[in-house]
PDB file of C-alpha atoms in Angstrom:
ATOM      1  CA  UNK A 110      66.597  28.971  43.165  1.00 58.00           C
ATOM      2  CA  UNK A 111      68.776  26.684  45.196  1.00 76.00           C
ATOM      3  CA  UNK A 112      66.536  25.408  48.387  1.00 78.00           C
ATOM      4  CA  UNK A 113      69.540  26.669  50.645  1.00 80.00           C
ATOM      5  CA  UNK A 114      69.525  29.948  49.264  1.00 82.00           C
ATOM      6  CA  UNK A 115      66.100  30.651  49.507  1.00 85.00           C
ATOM      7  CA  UNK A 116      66.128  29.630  53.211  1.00 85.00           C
ATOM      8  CA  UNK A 117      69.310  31.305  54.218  1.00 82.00           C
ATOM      9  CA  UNK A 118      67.261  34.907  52.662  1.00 86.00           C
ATOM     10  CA  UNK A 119      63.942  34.113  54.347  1.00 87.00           C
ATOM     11  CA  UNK A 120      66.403  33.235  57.825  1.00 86.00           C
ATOM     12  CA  UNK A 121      68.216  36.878  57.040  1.00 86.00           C
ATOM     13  CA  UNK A 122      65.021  38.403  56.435  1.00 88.00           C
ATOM     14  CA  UNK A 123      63.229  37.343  59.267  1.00 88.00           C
ATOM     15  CA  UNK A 124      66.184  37.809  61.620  1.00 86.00           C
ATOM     16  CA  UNK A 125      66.747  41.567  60.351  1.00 85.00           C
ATOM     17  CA  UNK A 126      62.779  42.026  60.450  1.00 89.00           C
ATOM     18  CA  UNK A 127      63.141  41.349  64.315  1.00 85.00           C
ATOM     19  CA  UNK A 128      66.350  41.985  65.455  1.00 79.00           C
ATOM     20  CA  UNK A 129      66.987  44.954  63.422  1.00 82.00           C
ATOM     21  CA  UNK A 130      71.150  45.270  63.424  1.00 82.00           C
ATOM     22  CA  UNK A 131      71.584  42.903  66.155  1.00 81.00           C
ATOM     23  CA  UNK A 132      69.315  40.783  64.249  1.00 82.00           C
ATOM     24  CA  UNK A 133      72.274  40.925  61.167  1.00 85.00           C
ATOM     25  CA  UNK A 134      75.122  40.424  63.017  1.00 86.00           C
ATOM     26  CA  UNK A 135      73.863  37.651  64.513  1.00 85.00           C
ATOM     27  CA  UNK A 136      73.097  36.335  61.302  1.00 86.00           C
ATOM     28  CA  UNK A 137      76.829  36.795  59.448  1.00 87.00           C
ATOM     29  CA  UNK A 138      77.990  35.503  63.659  1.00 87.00           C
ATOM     30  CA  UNK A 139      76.888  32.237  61.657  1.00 86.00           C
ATOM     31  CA  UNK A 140      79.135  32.027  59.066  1.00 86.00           C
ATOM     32  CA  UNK A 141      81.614  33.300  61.005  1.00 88.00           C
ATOM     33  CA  UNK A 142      81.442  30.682  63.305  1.00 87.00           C
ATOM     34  CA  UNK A 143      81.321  28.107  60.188  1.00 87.00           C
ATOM     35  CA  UNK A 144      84.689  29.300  58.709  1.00 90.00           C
ATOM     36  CA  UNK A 145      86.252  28.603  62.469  1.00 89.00           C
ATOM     37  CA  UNK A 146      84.991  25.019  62.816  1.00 85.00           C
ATOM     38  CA  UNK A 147      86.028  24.714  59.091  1.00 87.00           C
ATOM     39  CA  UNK A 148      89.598  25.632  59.372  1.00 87.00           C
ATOM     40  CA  UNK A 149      89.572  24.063  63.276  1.00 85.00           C
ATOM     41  CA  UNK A 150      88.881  21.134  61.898  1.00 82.00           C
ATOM     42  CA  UNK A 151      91.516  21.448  59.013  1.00 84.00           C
ATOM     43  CA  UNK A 152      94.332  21.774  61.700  1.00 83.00           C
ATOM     44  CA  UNK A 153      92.992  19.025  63.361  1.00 80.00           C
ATOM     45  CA  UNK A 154      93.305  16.239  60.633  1.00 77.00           C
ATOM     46  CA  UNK A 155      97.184  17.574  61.090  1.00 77.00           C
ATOM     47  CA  UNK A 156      99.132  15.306  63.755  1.00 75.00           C
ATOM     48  CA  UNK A 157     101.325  17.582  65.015  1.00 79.00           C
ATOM     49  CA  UNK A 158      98.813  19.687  66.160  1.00 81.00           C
ATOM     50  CA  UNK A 159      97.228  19.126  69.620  1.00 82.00           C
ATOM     51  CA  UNK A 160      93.171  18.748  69.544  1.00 82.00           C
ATOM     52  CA  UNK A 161      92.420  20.187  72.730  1.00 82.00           C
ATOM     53  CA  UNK A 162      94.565  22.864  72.442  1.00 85.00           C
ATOM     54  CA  UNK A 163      92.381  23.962  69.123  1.00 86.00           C
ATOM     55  CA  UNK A 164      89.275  23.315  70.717  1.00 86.00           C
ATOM     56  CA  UNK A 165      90.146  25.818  73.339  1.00 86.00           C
ATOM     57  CA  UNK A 166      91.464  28.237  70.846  1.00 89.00           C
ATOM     58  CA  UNK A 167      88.283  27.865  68.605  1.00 88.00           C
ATOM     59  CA  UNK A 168      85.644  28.426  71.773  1.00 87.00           C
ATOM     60  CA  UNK A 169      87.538  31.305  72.631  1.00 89.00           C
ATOM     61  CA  UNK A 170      86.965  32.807  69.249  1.00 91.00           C
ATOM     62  CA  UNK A 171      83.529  31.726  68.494  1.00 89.00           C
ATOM     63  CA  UNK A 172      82.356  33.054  72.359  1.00 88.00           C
ATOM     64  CA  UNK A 173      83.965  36.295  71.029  1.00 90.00           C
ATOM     65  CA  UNK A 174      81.689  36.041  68.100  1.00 89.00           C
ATOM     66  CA  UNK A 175      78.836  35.235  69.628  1.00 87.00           C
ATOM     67  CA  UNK A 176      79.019  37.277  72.745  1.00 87.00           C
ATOM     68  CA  UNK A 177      81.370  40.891  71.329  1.00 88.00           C
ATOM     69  CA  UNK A 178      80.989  40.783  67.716  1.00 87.00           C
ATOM     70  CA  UNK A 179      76.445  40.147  68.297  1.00 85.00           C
ATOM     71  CA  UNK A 180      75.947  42.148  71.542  1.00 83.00           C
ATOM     72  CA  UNK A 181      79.876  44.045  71.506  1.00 83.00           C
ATOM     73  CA  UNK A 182      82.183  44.688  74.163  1.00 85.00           C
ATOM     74  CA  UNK A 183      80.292  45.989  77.256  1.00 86.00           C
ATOM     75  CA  UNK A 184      80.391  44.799  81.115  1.00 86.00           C
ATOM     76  CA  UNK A 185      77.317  41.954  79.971  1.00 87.00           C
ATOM     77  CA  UNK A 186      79.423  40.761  77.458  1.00 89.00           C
ATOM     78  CA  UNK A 187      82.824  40.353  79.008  1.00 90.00           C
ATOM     79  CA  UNK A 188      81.076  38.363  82.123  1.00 90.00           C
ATOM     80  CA  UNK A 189      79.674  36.342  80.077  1.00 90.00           C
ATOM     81  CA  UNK A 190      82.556  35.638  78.269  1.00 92.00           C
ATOM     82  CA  UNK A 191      84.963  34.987  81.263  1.00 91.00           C
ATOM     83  CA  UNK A 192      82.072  32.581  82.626  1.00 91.00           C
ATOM     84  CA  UNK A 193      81.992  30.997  79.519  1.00 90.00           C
ATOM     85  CA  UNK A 194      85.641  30.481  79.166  1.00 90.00           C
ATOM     86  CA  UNK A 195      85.939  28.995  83.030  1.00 91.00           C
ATOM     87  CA  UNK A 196      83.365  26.677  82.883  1.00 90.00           C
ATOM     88  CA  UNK A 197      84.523  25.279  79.152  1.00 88.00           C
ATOM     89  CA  UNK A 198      87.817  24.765  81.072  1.00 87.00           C
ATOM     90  CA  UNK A 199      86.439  23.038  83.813  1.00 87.00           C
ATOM     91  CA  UNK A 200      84.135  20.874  81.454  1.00 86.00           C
ATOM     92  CA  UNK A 201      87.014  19.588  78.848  1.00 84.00           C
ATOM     93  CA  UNK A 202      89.127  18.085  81.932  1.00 83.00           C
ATOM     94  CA  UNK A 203      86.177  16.231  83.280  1.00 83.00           C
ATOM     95  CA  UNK A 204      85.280  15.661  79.652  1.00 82.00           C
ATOM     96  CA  UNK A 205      88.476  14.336  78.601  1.00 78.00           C
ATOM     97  CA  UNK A 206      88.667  11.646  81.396  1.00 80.00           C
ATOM     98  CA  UNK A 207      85.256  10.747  80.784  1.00 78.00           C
ATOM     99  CA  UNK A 208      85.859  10.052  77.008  1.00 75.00           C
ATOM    100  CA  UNK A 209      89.149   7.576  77.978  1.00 71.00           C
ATOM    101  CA  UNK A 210      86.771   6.108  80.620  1.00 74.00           C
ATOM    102  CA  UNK A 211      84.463   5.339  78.608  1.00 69.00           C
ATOM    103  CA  UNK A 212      86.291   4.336  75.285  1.00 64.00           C
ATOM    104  CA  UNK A 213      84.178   6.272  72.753  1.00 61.00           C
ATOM    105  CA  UNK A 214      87.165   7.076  70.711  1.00 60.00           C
ATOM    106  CA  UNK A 215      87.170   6.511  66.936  1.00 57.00           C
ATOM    107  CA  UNK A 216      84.203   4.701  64.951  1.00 57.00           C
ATOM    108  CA  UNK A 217      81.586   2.425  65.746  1.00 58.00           C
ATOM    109  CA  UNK A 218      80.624  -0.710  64.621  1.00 60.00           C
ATOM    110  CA  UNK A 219      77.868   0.975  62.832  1.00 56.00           C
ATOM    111  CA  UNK A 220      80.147   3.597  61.084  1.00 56.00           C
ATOM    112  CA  UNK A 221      83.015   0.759  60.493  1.00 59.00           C
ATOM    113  CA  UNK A 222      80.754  -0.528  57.334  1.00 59.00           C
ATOM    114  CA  UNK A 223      80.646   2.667  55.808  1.00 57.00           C
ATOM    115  CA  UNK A 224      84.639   3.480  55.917  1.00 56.00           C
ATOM    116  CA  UNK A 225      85.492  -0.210  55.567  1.00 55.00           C
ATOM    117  CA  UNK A 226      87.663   0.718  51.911  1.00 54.00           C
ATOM    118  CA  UNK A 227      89.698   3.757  53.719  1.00 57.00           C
ATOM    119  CA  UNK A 228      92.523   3.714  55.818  1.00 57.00           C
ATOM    120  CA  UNK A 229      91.546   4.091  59.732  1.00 60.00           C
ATOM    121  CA  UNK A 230      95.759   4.654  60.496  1.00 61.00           C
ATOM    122  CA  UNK A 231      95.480   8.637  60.425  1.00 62.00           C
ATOM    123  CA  UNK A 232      97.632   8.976  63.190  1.00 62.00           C
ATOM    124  CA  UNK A 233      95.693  11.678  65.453  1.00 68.00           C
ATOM    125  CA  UNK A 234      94.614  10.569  68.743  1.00 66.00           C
ATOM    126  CA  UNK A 235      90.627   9.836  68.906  1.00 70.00           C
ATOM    127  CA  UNK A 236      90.323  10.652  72.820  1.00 72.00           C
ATOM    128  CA  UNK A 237      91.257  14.131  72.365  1.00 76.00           C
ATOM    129  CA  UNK A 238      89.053  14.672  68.922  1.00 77.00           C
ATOM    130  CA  UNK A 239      86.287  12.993  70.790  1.00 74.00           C
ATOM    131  CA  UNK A 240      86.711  15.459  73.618  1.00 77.00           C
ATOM    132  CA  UNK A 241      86.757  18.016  71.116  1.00 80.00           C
ATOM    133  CA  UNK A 242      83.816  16.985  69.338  1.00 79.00           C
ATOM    134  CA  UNK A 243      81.897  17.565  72.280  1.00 79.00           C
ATOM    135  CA  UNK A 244      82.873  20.594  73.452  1.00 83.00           C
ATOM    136  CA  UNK A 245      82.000  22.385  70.255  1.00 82.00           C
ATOM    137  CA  UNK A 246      78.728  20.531  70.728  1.00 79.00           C
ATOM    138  CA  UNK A 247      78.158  22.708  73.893  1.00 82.00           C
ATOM    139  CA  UNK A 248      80.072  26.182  73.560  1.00 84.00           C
ATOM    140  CA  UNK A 249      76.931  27.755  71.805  1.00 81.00           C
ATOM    141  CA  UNK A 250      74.778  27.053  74.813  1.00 82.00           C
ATOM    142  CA  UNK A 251      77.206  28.026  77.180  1.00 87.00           C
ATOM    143  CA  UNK A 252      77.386  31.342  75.620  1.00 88.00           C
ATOM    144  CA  UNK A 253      74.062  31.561  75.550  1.00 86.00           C
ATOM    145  CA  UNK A 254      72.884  30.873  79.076  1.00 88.00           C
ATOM    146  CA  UNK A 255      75.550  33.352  80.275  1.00 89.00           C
ATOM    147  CA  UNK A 256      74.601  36.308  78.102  1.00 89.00           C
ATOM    148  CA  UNK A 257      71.028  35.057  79.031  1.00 88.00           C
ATOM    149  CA  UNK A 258      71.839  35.258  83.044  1.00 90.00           C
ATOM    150  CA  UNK A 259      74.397  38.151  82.474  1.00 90.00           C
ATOM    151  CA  UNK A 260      71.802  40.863  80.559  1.00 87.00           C
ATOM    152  CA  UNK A 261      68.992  40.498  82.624  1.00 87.00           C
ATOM    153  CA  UNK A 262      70.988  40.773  85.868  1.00 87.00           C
ATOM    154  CA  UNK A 263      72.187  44.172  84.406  1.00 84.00           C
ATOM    155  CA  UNK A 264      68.796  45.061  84.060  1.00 84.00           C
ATOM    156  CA  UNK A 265      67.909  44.615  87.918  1.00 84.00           C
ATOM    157  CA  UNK A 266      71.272  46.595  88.800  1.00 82.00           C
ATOM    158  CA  UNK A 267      70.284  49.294  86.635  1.00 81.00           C
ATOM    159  CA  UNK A 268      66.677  50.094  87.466  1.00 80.00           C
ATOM    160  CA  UNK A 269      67.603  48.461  91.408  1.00 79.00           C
ATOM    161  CA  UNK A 270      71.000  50.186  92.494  1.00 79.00           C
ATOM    162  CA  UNK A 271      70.824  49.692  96.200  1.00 80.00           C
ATOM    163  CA  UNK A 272      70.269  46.389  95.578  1.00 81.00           C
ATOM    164  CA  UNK A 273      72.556  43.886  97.254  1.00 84.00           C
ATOM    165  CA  UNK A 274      75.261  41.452  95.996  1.00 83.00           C
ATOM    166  CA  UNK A 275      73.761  38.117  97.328  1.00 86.00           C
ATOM    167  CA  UNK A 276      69.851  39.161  96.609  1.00 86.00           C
ATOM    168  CA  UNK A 277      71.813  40.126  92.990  1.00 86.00           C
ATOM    169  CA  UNK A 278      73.305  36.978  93.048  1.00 89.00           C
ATOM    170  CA  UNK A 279      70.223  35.123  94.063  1.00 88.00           C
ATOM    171  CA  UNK A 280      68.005  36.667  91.153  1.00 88.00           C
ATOM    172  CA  UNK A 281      70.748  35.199  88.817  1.00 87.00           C
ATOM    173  CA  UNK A 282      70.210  31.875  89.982  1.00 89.00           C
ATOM    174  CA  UNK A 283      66.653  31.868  89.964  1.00 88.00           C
ATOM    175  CA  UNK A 284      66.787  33.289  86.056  1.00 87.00           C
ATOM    176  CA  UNK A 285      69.418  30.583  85.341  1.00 86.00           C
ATOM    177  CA  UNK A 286      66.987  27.919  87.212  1.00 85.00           C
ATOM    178  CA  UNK A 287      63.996  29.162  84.884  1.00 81.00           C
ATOM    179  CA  UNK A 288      66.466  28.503  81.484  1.00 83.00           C
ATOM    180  CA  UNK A 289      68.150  25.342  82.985  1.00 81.00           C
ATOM    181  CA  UNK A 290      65.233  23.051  82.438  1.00 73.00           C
ATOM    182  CA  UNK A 291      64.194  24.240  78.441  1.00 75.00           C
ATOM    183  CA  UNK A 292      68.022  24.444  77.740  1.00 76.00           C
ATOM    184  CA  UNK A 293      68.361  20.916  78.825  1.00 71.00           C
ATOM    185  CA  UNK A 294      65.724  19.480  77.085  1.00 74.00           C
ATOM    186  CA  UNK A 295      66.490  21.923  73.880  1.00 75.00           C
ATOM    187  CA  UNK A 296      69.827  20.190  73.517  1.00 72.00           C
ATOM    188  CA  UNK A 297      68.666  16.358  74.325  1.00 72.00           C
ATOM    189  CA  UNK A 298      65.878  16.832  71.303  1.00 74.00           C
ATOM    190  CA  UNK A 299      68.644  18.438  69.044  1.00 70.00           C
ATOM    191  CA  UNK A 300      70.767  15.539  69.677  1.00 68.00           C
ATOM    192  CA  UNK A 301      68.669  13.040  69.674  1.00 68.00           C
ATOM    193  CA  UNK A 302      66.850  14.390  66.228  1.00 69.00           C
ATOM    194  CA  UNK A 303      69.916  14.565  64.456  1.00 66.00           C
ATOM    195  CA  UNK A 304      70.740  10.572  65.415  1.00 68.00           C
ATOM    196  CA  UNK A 305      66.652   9.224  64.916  1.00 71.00           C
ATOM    197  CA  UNK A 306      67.811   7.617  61.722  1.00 69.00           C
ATOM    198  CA  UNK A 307      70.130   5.623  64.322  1.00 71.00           C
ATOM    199  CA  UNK A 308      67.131   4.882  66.438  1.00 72.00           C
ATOM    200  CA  UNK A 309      65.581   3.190  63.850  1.00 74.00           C
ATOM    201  CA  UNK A 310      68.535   1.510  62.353  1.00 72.00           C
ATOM    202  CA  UNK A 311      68.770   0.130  66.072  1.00 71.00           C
ATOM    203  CA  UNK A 312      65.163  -1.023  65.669  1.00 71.00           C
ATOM    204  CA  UNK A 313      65.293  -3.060  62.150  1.00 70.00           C
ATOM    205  CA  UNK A 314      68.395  -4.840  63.861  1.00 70.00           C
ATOM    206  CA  UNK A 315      66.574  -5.829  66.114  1.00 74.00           C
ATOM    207  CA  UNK A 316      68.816  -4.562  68.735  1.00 74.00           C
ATOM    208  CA  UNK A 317      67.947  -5.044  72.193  1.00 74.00           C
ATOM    209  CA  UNK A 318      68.011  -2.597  75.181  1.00 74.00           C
ATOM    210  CA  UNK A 319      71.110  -3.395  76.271  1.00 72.00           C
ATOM    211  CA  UNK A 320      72.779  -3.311  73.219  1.00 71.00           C
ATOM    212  CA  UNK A 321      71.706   0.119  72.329  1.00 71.00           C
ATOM    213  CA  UNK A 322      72.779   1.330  75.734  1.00 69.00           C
ATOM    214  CA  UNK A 323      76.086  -0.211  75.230  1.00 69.00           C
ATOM    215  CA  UNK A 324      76.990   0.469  71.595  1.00 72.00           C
ATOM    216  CA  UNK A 325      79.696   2.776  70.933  1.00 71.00           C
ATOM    217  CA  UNK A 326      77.449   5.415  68.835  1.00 72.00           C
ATOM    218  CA  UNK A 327      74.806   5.418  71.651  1.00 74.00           C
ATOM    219  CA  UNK A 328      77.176   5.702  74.242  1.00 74.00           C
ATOM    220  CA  UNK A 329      78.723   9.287  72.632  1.00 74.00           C
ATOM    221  CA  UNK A 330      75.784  10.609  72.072  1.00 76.00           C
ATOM    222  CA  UNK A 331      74.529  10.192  75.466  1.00 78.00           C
ATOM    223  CA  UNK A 332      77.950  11.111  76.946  1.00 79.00           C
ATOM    224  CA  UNK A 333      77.607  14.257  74.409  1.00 78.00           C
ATOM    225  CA  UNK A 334      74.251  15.139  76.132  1.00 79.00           C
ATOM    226  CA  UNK A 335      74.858  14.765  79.556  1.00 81.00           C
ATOM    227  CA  UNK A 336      78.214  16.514  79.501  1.00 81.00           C
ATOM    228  CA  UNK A 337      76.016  20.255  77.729  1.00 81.00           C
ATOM    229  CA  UNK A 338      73.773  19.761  80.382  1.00 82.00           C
ATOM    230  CA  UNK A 339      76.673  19.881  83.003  1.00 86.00           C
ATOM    231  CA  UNK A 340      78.355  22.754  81.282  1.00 85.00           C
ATOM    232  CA  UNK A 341      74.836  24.494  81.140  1.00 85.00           C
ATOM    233  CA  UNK A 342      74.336  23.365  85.062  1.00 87.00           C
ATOM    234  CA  UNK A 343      77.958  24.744  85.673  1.00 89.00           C
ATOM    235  CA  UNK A 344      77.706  28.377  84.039  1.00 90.00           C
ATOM    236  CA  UNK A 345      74.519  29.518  85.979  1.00 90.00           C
ATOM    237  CA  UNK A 346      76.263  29.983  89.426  1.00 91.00           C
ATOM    238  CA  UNK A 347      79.564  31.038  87.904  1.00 92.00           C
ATOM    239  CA  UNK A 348      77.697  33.817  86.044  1.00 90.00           C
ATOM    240  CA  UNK A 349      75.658  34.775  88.403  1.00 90.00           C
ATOM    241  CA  UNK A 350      78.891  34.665  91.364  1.00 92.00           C
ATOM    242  CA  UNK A 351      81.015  36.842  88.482  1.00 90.00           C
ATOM    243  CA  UNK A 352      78.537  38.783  87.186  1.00 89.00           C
ATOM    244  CA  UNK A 353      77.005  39.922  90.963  1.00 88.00           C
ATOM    245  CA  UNK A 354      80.580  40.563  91.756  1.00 88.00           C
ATOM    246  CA  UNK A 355      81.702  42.751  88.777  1.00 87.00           C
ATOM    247  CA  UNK A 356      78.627  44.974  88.569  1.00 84.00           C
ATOM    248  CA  UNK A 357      78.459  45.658  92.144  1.00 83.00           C
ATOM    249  CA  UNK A 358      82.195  46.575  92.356  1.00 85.00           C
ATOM    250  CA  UNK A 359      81.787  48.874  89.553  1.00 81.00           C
ATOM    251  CA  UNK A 360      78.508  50.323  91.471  1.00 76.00           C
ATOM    252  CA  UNK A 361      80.774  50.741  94.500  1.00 76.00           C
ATOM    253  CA  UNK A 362      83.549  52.734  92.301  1.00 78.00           C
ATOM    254  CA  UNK A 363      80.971  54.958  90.601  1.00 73.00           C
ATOM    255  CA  UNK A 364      79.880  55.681  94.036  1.00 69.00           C
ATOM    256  CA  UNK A 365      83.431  56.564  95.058  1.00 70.00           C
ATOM    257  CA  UNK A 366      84.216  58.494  92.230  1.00 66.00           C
ATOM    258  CA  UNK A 367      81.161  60.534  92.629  1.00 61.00           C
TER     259      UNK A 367
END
């Protein structure tokens, strides 16, 4: 049996084990999520076709997946979705300067080697598929810090309904301080493992510091990094302002209505 196969049944198995039908959907949420980056990507090899206008197109649909089709349509869900949506919004204009700024467009020197016998001239601009590149890198954990912030603040609402908006708003922060520092640190390991076979390529070159710190490939990642741990930083006070908001407006209609 293919080594794939054998982990994508022991991942379904586990994942149904303890999630039960949550567990499933979040499962078949991956492939889902696959077949949008595949054909995203598709579109955006096409020049008349704008790459950040894609990019927000494909977060949109992959926070649906991840936030309606997993946990469906309830009042968690659509904060977390509308927080998820502003702060991607807010992230890919600081994002997109950043990348012209900085001039991490296109390959490396590293990469160059490898693609020296194909044609670089594809005429699509490299600023905005940078830009692109990292904000798929850092819609999942967007999506999940809000749903993360949004669910347990639902909680305190429920089983605390005199509870008021800025001691709601307050517990959100201090649940979205609690999953700011392990989100932070989950995403500069994921990074950074995926790239260690660059780290040591740096080392058998016998590059110095400051060449490492200034090389193109480097200088994405780290721009890559910081920029998910902004958009993390950014959606813990917008959910927790939205989410507070929402829920205690609908508190204050039920209380109308009844």
């Amino acid at each position: 049996m293919n080594a794939l196969v054998l982990l994508g049944i022991i991942l379904y198995v586990l994942m149904r084990w303890i999630g039960g039908e949550k567990g499933s959907r979040s499962f078949f949420a991956l492939f889902l999520n696959f077949i949008v980056l595949f054909f995203t990507i598709i579109f955006m090899i096409n020049p008349h076709f704008n790459p950040i206008i894609l990019t927000v197109v494909a977060c949109v649909i992959i926070s649906c997946i991840n936030l309606f089709y997993i946990n469906e349509i309830n009042i968690k869900t659509v904060t977390a979705f509308v927080s998820s949506i502003i702060t991607i919004s807010i992230l890919l204009v600081v994002i997109v300067l950043v990348t012209d700024r900085a001039m991490i467009q296109g390959f490396s020197e590293e990469e160059i080697n490898e693609i020296a016998v194909f044609s670089i001239y594809l005429g699509v601009d490299f600023v905005k598929i940078g830009a692109s590149v990292i904000i798929m890198s850092t819609i999942g954990a967007i999506t999940d810090i809000a749903i993360s912030i949004s669910s347990p603040m639902h909680e305190m609402i429920k089983h605390h309904p005199s509870i008021k908006k800025r001691e709601l708003f307050l517990s959100g922060i201090t649940i979205g301080r609690d999953l700011l520092g392990t989100s932070a640190n989950t995403l500069f390991f994921a990074f950074f493992g995926g790239y260690l076979a660059l780290l040591i390529w740096f080392k058998d070159l016998d590059y110095s510091i400051g060449q490492i710190a200034n090389s193109k490939v480097f200088s994405a990642e780290m721009i890559t990094i910081f920029s998910a741990g902004i958009g993390v930083a950014l959606v813990i006070p917008l959910t927790a302002w939205i989410t507070a908001t929402v829920f205690i407006k609908q508190r204050e209609k039920n209380e109308s209505v009844n």
